[in-house]
Amino acid sequence: MDAAFTAEQDEIRRTVRELLAGRDISGRREVTGRGEGLDPRGGPGDGNAASAPDGYDAALWRRLSQHPGLPGLALPKEYGGGERGPAELAVALEEAGRALLPSPLLATAVLAAPLILALGTGEQRAALLPALAAGELTAALAVPGGSLSTALGLTGDLTGGAWAGGGRAGGVQARPAGGGGGWRLYGEAAQVLDGHSAGLLLVAAHTGGFPRSRTLLFLVGADGPQPPAGLVRTRQASPDATRPLARIQLRDTEAELLGADDTVDVTAALAATGRTAAVALAAEAAGAAAVALERTLGHVGECERSGRAAGSFQAARLRLADLYVRVRSARSAAYYAARDQESGGLALAQALEALRITTAEAMQLHGGSGSAGEDEVRPYFHRAAAGEQLFGPVHLLRHHAARRAGLFGQEEAAGPAGHGPAGRVAV
């Protein structure tokens, strides 16, 4: 396997990095103009993307959409996309992670667009994908119960639809509208990434009645002067201000089935999307961890040159060396997974763990010498927490990958995630 980056991948990296140039590693413009600042910590001031209604810099999103065309990077050319693969998407997400970029890139390009491509009718793809590829429309995947990682097949079994809520009142329910067709949705989904601002919602909902319920995906258009009747979107608190979450409430809301009929294979499409998302998220986390480490290396070096806290540098060097190995290994695992997506879950676990450990150590190494630089790496620590909340935790990512690989015996595989019926692993 050739692990070297291609000229095209290097060009994507260079272009994205140049577009993000002028921001410090916490995501802020060093010289801000109205509407241009990006501070993931959510402080006041003009141009603060994290506290803006959409939660991101719309002008920057337009530039990223035009060149290198990030929203449509992996979509076919017939829909205005770049027709690139997971490796190119990983390159783009690594740079976004380095900048802690607040944008709808993950929710739109990594989660929603592939599902529309896989399941949508010809008319649905033609109507939606060009607008998504151009950055004119953003989208979000709404999964009931806060079980996004299970719905994507990352931390549990997604067959059967139990992840989307159970019982007569669980999750989101769908029923035919009657008359001219269409559907009506009832219920709610929490922790929906970019759900407060997305122009299009992909909602996982039960249909077919309680005894024979199955989970399908429905389209709810929210991009207009007035929200659809019965749709209520409330922004929720998030560990990471650059990764906004929302609660979506649906009260007899009009929706359109994604696909021609209820025979579409939603499970297979979600699993395929999950594998690609794991690669992209692993690269993003590795990029964030690398910058937190770089900032800490600079801080420790400056302290050593100035003679502050003499005598502690040998221990600091050992800790930094361990972090360096963790970060480089996580990056390598992410790009290996871009070529072998079956290993995406393990790569994501390794990258999220590297980000969590690196940022925690970085905050200690900054704060231990009384430096205000601790605040500069804190947003990366928050990104680690948000990553595990939405797509982890790490131990479940690893456990599920091990079960899929057949490393546990049948007794353990039949038990709940993390524990077999007898509380032991078969050997």
CSV table of C-alpha atoms in Angstrom, one decimal:
chain,number,residue,atom,x,y,z
A,1,MET,CA,0.0,0.0,0.0
A,2,ASP,CA,1.3,3.4,-1.0
A,3,ALA,CA,0.9,5.6,2.1
A,4,ALA,CA,2.2,8.8,0.4
A,5,PHE,CA,-0.2,11.6,-0.3
A,6,THR,CA,-1.0,12.3,-3.9
A,7,ALA,CA,-0.5,15.7,-5.5
A,8,GLU,CA,-4.3,16.3,-5.5
A,9,GLN,CA,-4.5,15.5,-1.8
A,10,ASP,CA,-1.6,17.9,-1.0
A,11,GLU,CA,-3.5,20.6,-3.0
A,12,ILE,CA,-6.7,20.1,-1.0
A,13,ARG,CA,-4.7,20.4,2.2
A,14,ARG,CA,-2.9,23.5,1.0
A,15,THR,CA,-6.1,25.2,-0.2
A,16,VAL,CA,-8.0,24.5,3.0
A,17,ARG,CA,-5.1,25.6,5.2
A,18,GLU,CA,-4.7,28.8,3.2
A,19,LEU,CA,-8.4,29.6,3.6
A,20,LEU,CA,-8.1,29.1,7.3
A,21,ALA,CA,-4.9,31.1,7.5
A,22,GLY,CA,-5.0,34.2,9.7
A,23,ARG,CA,-6.7,32.4,12.5
A,24,ASP,CA,-4.9,31.3,15.6
A,25,ILE,CA,-5.3,27.6,16.6
A,26,SER,CA,-8.4,28.4,18.7
A,27,GLY,CA,-10.2,29.3,15.5
A,28,ARG,CA,-10.2,33.1,15.9
A,29,ARG,CA,-9.2,35.6,13.3
A,30,GLU,CA,-6.1,37.5,14.5
A,31,VAL,CA,-7.4,40.6,12.7
A,32,THR,CA,-11.2,40.5,12.7
A,33,GLY,CA,-13.7,42.3,10.6
A,34,ARG,CA,-17.4,42.3,11.0
A,35,GLY,CA,-18.8,38.8,10.4
A,36,GLU,CA,-15.3,37.3,10.1
A,37,GLY,CA,-14.3,36.3,13.7
A,38,LEU,CA,-14.4,32.7,14.8
A,39,ASP,CA,-14.1,32.1,18.5
A,40,PRO,CA,-15.2,28.6,19.5
A,41,ARG,CA,-15.2,29.6,23.2
A,42,GLY,CA,-18.3,31.7,22.5
A,43,GLY,CA,-17.2,35.1,23.8
A,44,PRO,CA,-18.9,38.3,22.8
A,45,GLY,CA,-18.1,40.5,19.9
A,46,ASP,CA,-19.0,41.0,16.3
A,47,GLY,CA,-18.4,38.1,14.0
A,48,ASN,CA,-18.4,35.5,16.7
A,49,ALA,CA,-19.4,32.4,14.7
A,50,ALA,CA,-19.9,30.2,17.8
A,51,SER,CA,-22.5,32.5,19.2
A,52,ALA,CA,-24.1,33.5,15.8
A,53,PRO,CA,-27.5,32.1,15.0
A,54,ASP,CA,-26.1,29.5,12.6
A,55,GLY,CA,-23.0,28.8,14.7
A,56,TYR,CA,-20.6,29.2,11.8
A,57,ASP,CA,-19.0,31.8,9.5
A,58,ALA,CA,-21.3,31.9,6.5
A,59,ALA,CA,-18.8,33.8,4.4
A,60,LEU,CA,-16.1,31.3,5.1
A,61,TRP,CA,-18.5,28.4,4.3
A,62,ARG,CA,-19.2,29.9,0.9
A,63,ARG,CA,-15.5,30.2,0.2
A,64,LEU,CA,-14.9,26.6,1.2
A,65,SER,CA,-17.8,25.5,-0.9
A,66,GLN,CA,-16.5,27.2,-4.0
A,67,HIS,CA,-12.9,26.0,-3.9
A,68,PRO,CA,-11.9,23.3,-3.1
A,69,GLY,CA,-15.7,22.5,-3.0
A,70,LEU,CA,-15.7,20.8,0.4
A,71,PRO,CA,-19.4,20.1,0.8
A,72,GLY,CA,-19.5,18.1,-2.4
A,73,LEU,CA,-16.0,16.6,-2.3
A,74,ALA,CA,-17.2,13.0,-2.2
A,75,LEU,CA,-20.4,13.4,-4.3
A,76,PRO,CA,-20.5,12.4,-8.0
A,77,LYS,CA,-19.7,15.0,-10.6
A,78,GLU,CA,-23.2,14.7,-12.1
A,79,TYR,CA,-24.5,16.5,-8.9
A,80,GLY,CA,-21.7,19.1,-8.9
A,81,GLY,CA,-19.4,17.1,-6.6
A,82,GLY,CA,-15.7,16.4,-6.8
A,83,GLU,CA,-16.1,12.6,-6.9
A,84,ARG,CA,-13.3,12.1,-4.4
A,85,GLY,CA,-12.8,9.3,-1.9
A,86,PRO,CA,-12.4,8.9,1.9
A,87,ALA,CA,-8.7,9.8,1.8
A,88,GLU,CA,-9.5,13.3,0.3
A,89,LEU,CA,-12.3,13.8,2.8
A,90,ALA,CA,-9.9,12.8,5.6
A,91,VAL,CA,-7.4,15.4,4.4
A,92,ALA,CA,-10.1,18.1,4.5
A,93,LEU,CA,-11.4,17.1,7.9
A,94,GLU,CA,-7.8,17.0,9.4
A,95,GLU,CA,-7.4,20.6,8.5
A,96,ALA,CA,-10.8,21.5,9.8
A,97,GLY,CA,-9.8,19.7,13.1
A,98,ARG,CA,-6.6,21.7,13.3
A,99,ALA,CA,-8.6,24.9,13.2
A,100,LEU,CA,-11.5,23.7,15.2
A,101,LEU,CA,-13.5,25.0,12.3
A,102,PRO,CA,-17.2,25.7,13.1
A,103,SER,CA,-19.0,24.7,10.0
A,104,PRO,CA,-21.8,22.4,8.7
A,105,LEU,CA,-19.2,20.2,6.9
A,106,LEU,CA,-19.5,17.2,9.1
A,107,ALA,CA,-23.3,17.2,9.4
A,108,THR,CA,-23.9,18.0,5.7
A,109,ALA,CA,-21.1,16.4,3.7
A,110,VAL,CA,-20.2,13.4,5.9
A,111,LEU,CA,-23.5,12.3,7.4
A,112,ALA,CA,-26.5,13.6,5.4
A,113,ALA,CA,-25.4,13.8,1.7
A,114,PRO,CA,-24.2,10.1,1.5
A,115,LEU,CA,-27.6,8.9,2.8
A,116,ILE,CA,-29.4,11.0,0.2
A,117,LEU,CA,-27.1,9.6,-2.5
A,118,ALA,CA,-27.6,6.0,-1.4
A,119,LEU,CA,-31.3,6.0,-0.7
A,120,GLY,CA,-32.9,8.9,-2.6
A,121,THR,CA,-34.9,8.6,-5.7
A,122,GLY,CA,-33.6,10.2,-8.9
A,123,GLU,CA,-35.8,13.2,-8.3
A,124,GLN,CA,-34.7,13.6,-4.7
A,125,ARG,CA,-31.0,13.3,-5.6
A,126,ALA,CA,-31.4,15.8,-8.5
A,127,ALA,CA,-33.3,18.3,-6.3
A,128,LEU,CA,-31.0,18.1,-3.2
A,129,LEU,CA,-27.5,17.0,-4.0
A,130,PRO,CA,-26.4,19.9,-6.3
A,131,ALA,CA,-27.6,22.4,-3.6
A,132,LEU,CA,-25.7,20.5,-0.9
A,133,ALA,CA,-22.6,20.2,-3.1
A,134,ALA,CA,-22.6,24.0,-3.7
A,135,GLY,CA,-23.0,24.8,0.0
A,136,GLU,CA,-26.3,26.5,-0.7
A,137,LEU,CA,-28.2,24.0,1.5
A,138,THR,CA,-27.1,22.4,4.7
A,139,ALA,CA,-28.5,19.2,6.3
A,140,ALA,CA,-28.6,17.4,9.6
A,141,LEU,CA,-29.3,13.8,10.6
A,142,ALA,CA,-31.8,13.6,13.4
A,143,VAL,CA,-31.7,10.3,15.4
A,144,PRO,CA,-34.0,9.8,18.4
A,145,GLY,CA,-32.6,8.9,21.8
A,146,GLY,CA,-29.2,10.5,21.3
A,147,SER,CA,-27.9,7.3,19.7
A,148,LEU,CA,-26.1,8.6,16.7
A,149,SER,CA,-23.1,6.4,17.2
A,150,THR,CA,-25.2,3.3,17.3
A,151,ALA,CA,-27.3,4.4,14.3
A,152,LEU,CA,-24.1,4.6,12.3
A,153,GLY,CA,-23.0,1.2,13.4
A,154,LEU,CA,-20.0,2.5,15.4
A,155,THR,CA,-20.8,1.4,19.0
A,156,GLY,CA,-23.6,-1.2,18.6
A,157,ASP,CA,-25.8,-3.3,16.4
A,158,LEU,CA,-28.1,-1.1,14.3
A,159,THR,CA,-30.2,-3.9,12.8
A,160,GLY,CA,-33.8,-3.9,14.0
A,161,GLY,CA,-34.0,-0.2,14.6
A,162,ALA,CA,-34.0,-0.4,18.5
A,163,TRP,CA,-31.5,2.5,18.4
A,164,ALA,CA,-34.3,4.8,17.1
A,165,GLY,CA,-36.5,4.3,20.2
A,166,GLY,CA,-38.9,1.6,21.2
A,167,GLY,CA,-42.5,1.1,22.2
A,168,ARG,CA,-45.6,2.9,21.1
A,169,ALA,CA,-44.4,6.3,22.2
A,170,GLY,CA,-40.6,6.0,21.8
A,171,GLY,CA,-38.5,7.8,19.3
A,172,VAL,CA,-40.2,9.4,16.3
A,173,GLN,CA,-43.3,7.9,14.8
A,174,ALA,CA,-44.4,8.3,11.1
A,175,ARG,CA,-47.8,7.7,9.5
A,176,PRO,CA,-49.0,8.2,6.0
A,177,ALA,CA,-50.7,11.5,5.5
A,178,GLY,CA,-53.4,10.1,3.3
A,179,GLY,CA,-55.0,11.9,0.3
A,180,GLY,CA,-52.2,13.1,-1.9
A,181,GLY,CA,-49.5,11.1,-0.1
A,182,GLY,CA,-46.7,12.2,2.1
A,183,TRP,CA,-46.1,11.5,5.7
A,184,ARG,CA,-46.6,13.1,9.2
A,185,LEU,CA,-44.0,12.8,11.9
A,186,TYR,CA,-44.5,12.9,15.7
A,187,GLY,CA,-41.8,12.8,18.4
A,188,GLU,CA,-38.4,14.3,19.1
A,189,ALA,CA,-34.7,13.8,18.7
A,190,ALA,CA,-32.0,15.3,20.9
A,191,GLN,CA,-28.4,16.1,20.4
A,192,VAL,CA,-28.8,16.7,16.7
A,193,LEU,CA,-25.6,18.0,15.2
A,194,ASP,CA,-26.2,21.4,13.5
A,195,GLY,CA,-30.0,20.7,13.9
A,196,HIS,CA,-30.8,24.2,14.9
A,197,SER,CA,-29.7,25.7,11.6
A,198,ALA,CA,-29.8,23.0,8.9
A,199,GLY,CA,-32.0,23.8,5.9
A,200,LEU,CA,-32.9,20.1,5.6
A,201,LEU,CA,-33.5,17.5,8.3
A,202,LEU,CA,-33.1,13.7,7.7
A,203,VAL,CA,-35.2,12.2,10.5
A,204,ALA,CA,-35.1,8.5,11.5
A,205,ALA,CA,-38.7,7.5,12.4
A,206,HIS,CA,-40.7,4.3,13.0
A,207,THR,CA,-43.4,3.3,10.6
A,208,GLY,CA,-45.7,0.3,10.1
A,209,GLY,CA,-47.3,0.3,13.5
A,210,PHE,CA,-46.0,-1.0,16.8
A,211,PRO,CA,-46.0,-4.8,16.1
A,212,ARG,CA,-44.3,-4.5,12.7
A,213,SER,CA,-42.4,-1.3,13.1
A,214,ARG,CA,-39.4,-0.5,11.0
A,215,THR,CA,-37.1,2.5,10.9
A,216,LEU,CA,-37.0,4.7,7.8
A,217,LEU,CA,-35.5,8.1,7.0
A,218,PHE,CA,-37.7,11.1,6.2
A,219,LEU,CA,-36.9,14.5,4.7
A,220,VAL,CA,-38.2,17.6,6.5
A,221,GLY,CA,-37.5,20.8,4.6
A,222,ALA,CA,-36.7,23.7,7.0
A,223,ASP,CA,-35.0,26.1,4.6
A,224,GLY,CA,-37.6,28.8,4.2
A,225,PRO,CA,-38.9,32.0,5.7
A,226,GLN,CA,-41.4,30.0,7.9
A,227,PRO,CA,-40.6,26.6,9.5
A,228,PRO,CA,-42.9,23.7,8.7
A,229,ALA,CA,-45.9,23.4,10.9
A,230,GLY,CA,-45.2,21.5,14.1
A,231,LEU,CA,-41.4,21.7,13.8
A,232,VAL,CA,-39.7,23.2,16.9
A,233,ARG,CA,-35.9,23.4,17.1
A,234,THR,CA,-34.1,24.3,20.3
A,235,ARG,CA,-30.4,24.8,20.6
A,236,GLN,CA,-28.9,22.6,23.4
A,237,ALA,CA,-25.8,23.0,25.5
A,238,SER,CA,-22.7,21.3,24.0
A,239,PRO,CA,-19.3,20.6,25.5
A,240,ASP,CA,-17.8,22.1,22.3
A,241,ALA,CA,-19.2,25.5,21.2
A,242,THR,CA,-17.9,24.8,17.7
A,243,ARG,CA,-20.1,21.7,17.5
A,244,PRO,CA,-23.7,23.0,18.2
A,245,LEU,CA,-26.4,20.6,19.1
A,246,ALA,CA,-30.2,20.9,19.0
A,247,ARG,CA,-33.4,19.2,20.1
A,248,ILE,CA,-35.8,18.6,17.2
A,249,GLN,CA,-39.5,18.3,18.1
A,250,LEU,CA,-42.0,17.2,15.5
A,251,ARG,CA,-45.7,17.7,16.1
A,252,ASP,CA,-47.7,16.4,13.2
A,253,THR,CA,-45.0,17.7,10.9
A,254,GLU,CA,-45.1,17.1,7.1
A,255,ALA,CA,-42.3,15.0,5.8
A,256,GLU,CA,-41.2,13.1,2.6
A,257,LEU,CA,-40.0,9.5,2.7
A,258,LEU,CA,-36.3,9.3,1.6
A,259,GLY,CA,-36.4,6.7,-1.2
A,260,ALA,CA,-39.1,5.3,-3.5
A,261,ASP,CA,-40.8,3.1,-0.9
A,262,ASP,CA,-40.4,1.4,2.4
A,263,THR,CA,-38.2,-1.4,1.0
A,264,VAL,CA,-35.1,0.8,0.9
A,265,ASP,CA,-32.2,-0.7,2.9
A,266,VAL,CA,-31.7,2.0,5.6
A,267,THR,CA,-29.5,-0.2,7.7
A,268,ALA,CA,-26.9,-0.8,5.0
A,269,ALA,CA,-26.8,2.9,4.0
A,270,LEU,CA,-26.3,4.0,7.6
A,271,ALA,CA,-23.6,1.4,8.2
A,272,ALA,CA,-21.7,2.6,5.0
A,273,THR,CA,-22.1,6.2,6.1
A,274,GLY,CA,-20.8,5.3,9.5
A,275,ARG,CA,-17.6,3.7,8.1
A,276,THR,CA,-16.8,6.8,6.1
A,277,ALA,CA,-17.7,9.1,9.0
A,278,ALA,CA,-15.4,7.2,11.3
A,279,VAL,CA,-12.5,7.8,8.9
A,280,ALA,CA,-13.3,11.5,8.6
A,281,LEU,CA,-13.8,11.9,12.4
A,282,ALA,CA,-10.5,10.1,13.1
A,283,ALA,CA,-8.6,12.5,10.9
A,284,GLU,CA,-10.3,15.5,12.4
A,285,ALA,CA,-9.5,14.4,15.9
A,286,ALA,CA,-5.9,13.6,14.9
A,287,GLY,CA,-5.6,17.1,13.5
A,288,ALA,CA,-6.9,18.7,16.6
A,289,ALA,CA,-4.6,16.7,18.8
A,290,ALA,CA,-1.6,17.7,16.7
A,291,VAL,CA,-2.2,21.4,17.1
A,292,ALA,CA,-2.8,21.0,20.9
A,293,LEU,CA,0.6,19.2,21.0
A,294,GLU,CA,2.3,21.8,18.9
A,295,ARG,CA,1.1,24.6,21.1
A,296,THR,CA,2.3,22.8,24.2
A,297,LEU,CA,5.7,22.0,22.7
A,298,GLY,CA,6.1,25.7,21.9
A,299,HIS,CA,5.1,26.7,25.4
A,300,VAL,CA,7.4,24.2,27.2
A,301,GLY,CA,10.3,25.3,24.9
A,302,GLU,CA,9.7,28.9,25.7
A,303,CYS,CA,9.7,28.2,29.4
A,304,GLU,CA,13.0,26.2,29.1
A,305,ARG,CA,14.7,29.0,27.2
A,306,SER,CA,13.5,31.6,29.7
A,307,GLY,CA,14.7,29.5,32.7
A,308,ARG,CA,11.3,29.2,34.3
A,309,ALA,CA,10.4,26.2,36.4
A,310,ALA,CA,13.9,24.8,36.0
A,311,GLY,CA,14.3,21.1,36.9
A,312,SER,CA,10.9,20.0,35.5
A,313,PHE,CA,11.8,19.8,31.9
A,314,GLN,CA,13.0,16.3,31.8
A,315,ALA,CA,9.7,15.0,33.1
A,316,ALA,CA,7.9,17.3,30.6
A,317,ARG,CA,10.0,16.0,27.7
A,318,LEU,CA,9.0,12.4,28.6
A,319,ARG,CA,5.4,13.3,28.7
A,320,LEU,CA,5.6,15.1,25.4
A,321,ALA,CA,7.4,12.3,23.8
A,322,ASP,CA,4.6,9.9,24.7
A,323,LEU,CA,2.0,12.4,23.4
A,324,TYR,CA,3.9,12.7,20.1
A,325,VAL,CA,3.8,8.9,19.6
A,326,ARG,CA,0.1,8.9,20.4
A,327,VAL,CA,-0.8,11.7,18.0
A,328,ARG,CA,1.4,10.3,15.1
A,329,SER,CA,0.0,6.8,15.6
A,330,ALA,CA,-3.6,8.1,15.5
A,331,ARG,CA,-3.0,10.1,12.3
A,332,SER,CA,-1.5,7.0,10.7
A,333,ALA,CA,-4.4,4.9,11.8
A,334,ALA,CA,-6.9,7.4,10.3
A,335,TYR,CA,-5.2,7.3,6.9
A,336,TYR,CA,-4.9,3.6,6.9
A,337,ALA,CA,-8.7,3.4,7.6
A,338,ALA,CA,-9.2,5.7,4.6
A,339,ARG,CA,-8.0,2.7,2.5
A,340,ASP,CA,-9.5,0.0,4.7
A,341,GLN,CA,-12.8,1.5,6.0
A,342,GLU,CA,-13.5,-1.7,8.0
A,343,SER,CA,-10.9,-0.4,10.5
A,344,GLY,CA,-12.6,3.0,10.8
A,345,GLY,CA,-14.1,2.3,14.2
A,346,LEU,CA,-10.8,1.4,15.7
A,347,ALA,CA,-9.1,4.4,14.1
A,348,LEU,CA,-11.7,6.7,15.5
A,349,ALA,CA,-11.3,5.2,19.0
A,350,GLN,CA,-7.5,5.7,18.8
A,351,ALA,CA,-7.8,9.3,17.6
A,352,LEU,CA,-10.4,10.3,20.2
A,353,GLU,CA,-8.3,8.8,22.9
A,354,ALA,CA,-5.2,10.5,21.6
A,355,LEU,CA,-7.1,13.8,21.6
A,356,ARG,CA,-8.5,13.4,25.1
A,357,ILE,CA,-5.1,12.4,26.6
A,358,THR,CA,-3.1,15.0,24.7
A,359,THR,CA,-5.4,17.9,25.6
A,360,ALA,CA,-5.6,16.9,29.2
A,361,GLU,CA,-1.8,16.7,29.4
A,362,ALA,CA,-1.5,20.0,27.5
A,363,MET,CA,-3.7,21.8,30.0
A,364,GLN,CA,-1.6,20.5,32.9
A,365,LEU,CA,1.7,21.4,31.2
A,366,HIS,CA,0.4,24.9,30.5
A,367,GLY,CA,-1.2,25.4,33.9
A,368,GLY,CA,1.6,23.8,35.9
A,369,SER,CA,3.9,26.8,35.2
A,370,GLY,CA,1.2,29.4,35.7
A,371,SER,CA,0.7,30.1,32.0
A,372,ALA,CA,-2.5,31.6,30.6
A,373,GLY,CA,-1.9,29.3,27.6
A,374,GLU,CA,-4.1,26.7,29.3
A,375,ASP,CA,-7.1,28.6,28.0
A,376,GLU,CA,-5.7,28.3,24.4
A,377,VAL,CA,-5.8,24.5,24.5
A,378,ARG,CA,-9.0,24.2,26.5
A,379,PRO,CA,-11.3,24.4,23.3
A,380,TYR,CA,-9.5,21.3,22.1
A,381,PHE,CA,-10.3,19.5,25.3
A,382,HIS,CA,-13.9,20.4,24.8
A,383,ARG,CA,-13.7,19.0,21.2
A,384,ALA,CA,-12.5,15.7,22.7
A,385,ALA,CA,-15.4,15.6,25.1
A,386,ALA,CA,-18.0,16.4,22.4
A,387,GLY,CA,-16.4,13.7,20.1
A,388,GLU,CA,-16.9,11.0,22.7
A,389,GLN,CA,-20.4,12.2,23.6
A,390,LEU,CA,-21.6,12.0,20.0
A,391,PHE,CA,-19.5,9.2,18.4
A,392,GLY,CA,-18.0,7.2,21.3
A,393,PRO,CA,-17.1,6.5,24.0
A,394,VAL,CA,-13.8,5.0,23.2
A,395,HIS,CA,-14.3,1.7,25.0
A,396,LEU,CA,-17.6,1.0,23.2
A,397,LEU,CA,-16.0,1.8,19.8
A,398,ARG,CA,-13.3,-0.8,20.5
A,399,HIS,CA,-15.7,-3.3,22.0
A,400,HIS,CA,-18.0,-3.2,19.0
A,401,ALA,CA,-15.1,-3.4,16.6
A,402,ALA,CA,-13.8,-6.5,18.5
A,403,ARG,CA,-17.3,-8.1,18.4
A,404,ARG,CA,-17.6,-7.5,14.6
A,405,ALA,CA,-14.1,-9.0,14.1
A,406,GLY,CA,-15.2,-12.2,16.0
A,407,LEU,CA,-12.7,-11.7,18.8
A,408,PHE,CA,-15.3,-12.6,21.5
A,409,GLY,CA,-17.1,-15.9,21.8
A,410,GLN,CA,-20.8,-16.3,21.1
A,411,GLU,CA,-21.8,-15.8,24.8
A,412,GLU,CA,-20.1,-12.4,25.0
A,413,ALA,CA,-21.3,-11.4,21.6
A,414,ALA,CA,-24.9,-12.0,22.7
A,415,GLY,CA,-24.6,-9.8,25.7
A,416,PRO,CA,-25.0,-6.1,26.0
A,417,ALA,CA,-22.3,-3.8,24.8
A,418,GLY,CA,-19.3,-4.0,27.1
A,419,HIS,CA,-20.5,-6.9,29.2
A,420,GLY,CA,-21.3,-10.6,28.5
A,421,PRO,CA,-24.1,-12.4,30.3
A,422,ALA,CA,-21.6,-13.9,32.7
A,423,GLY,CA,-19.5,-10.7,32.9
A,424,ARG,CA,-16.5,-12.2,31.2
A,425,VAL,CA,-14.9,-12.4,27.8
A,426,ALA,CA,-14.7,-15.8,26.2
A,427,VAL,CA,-11.2,-17.0,25.4
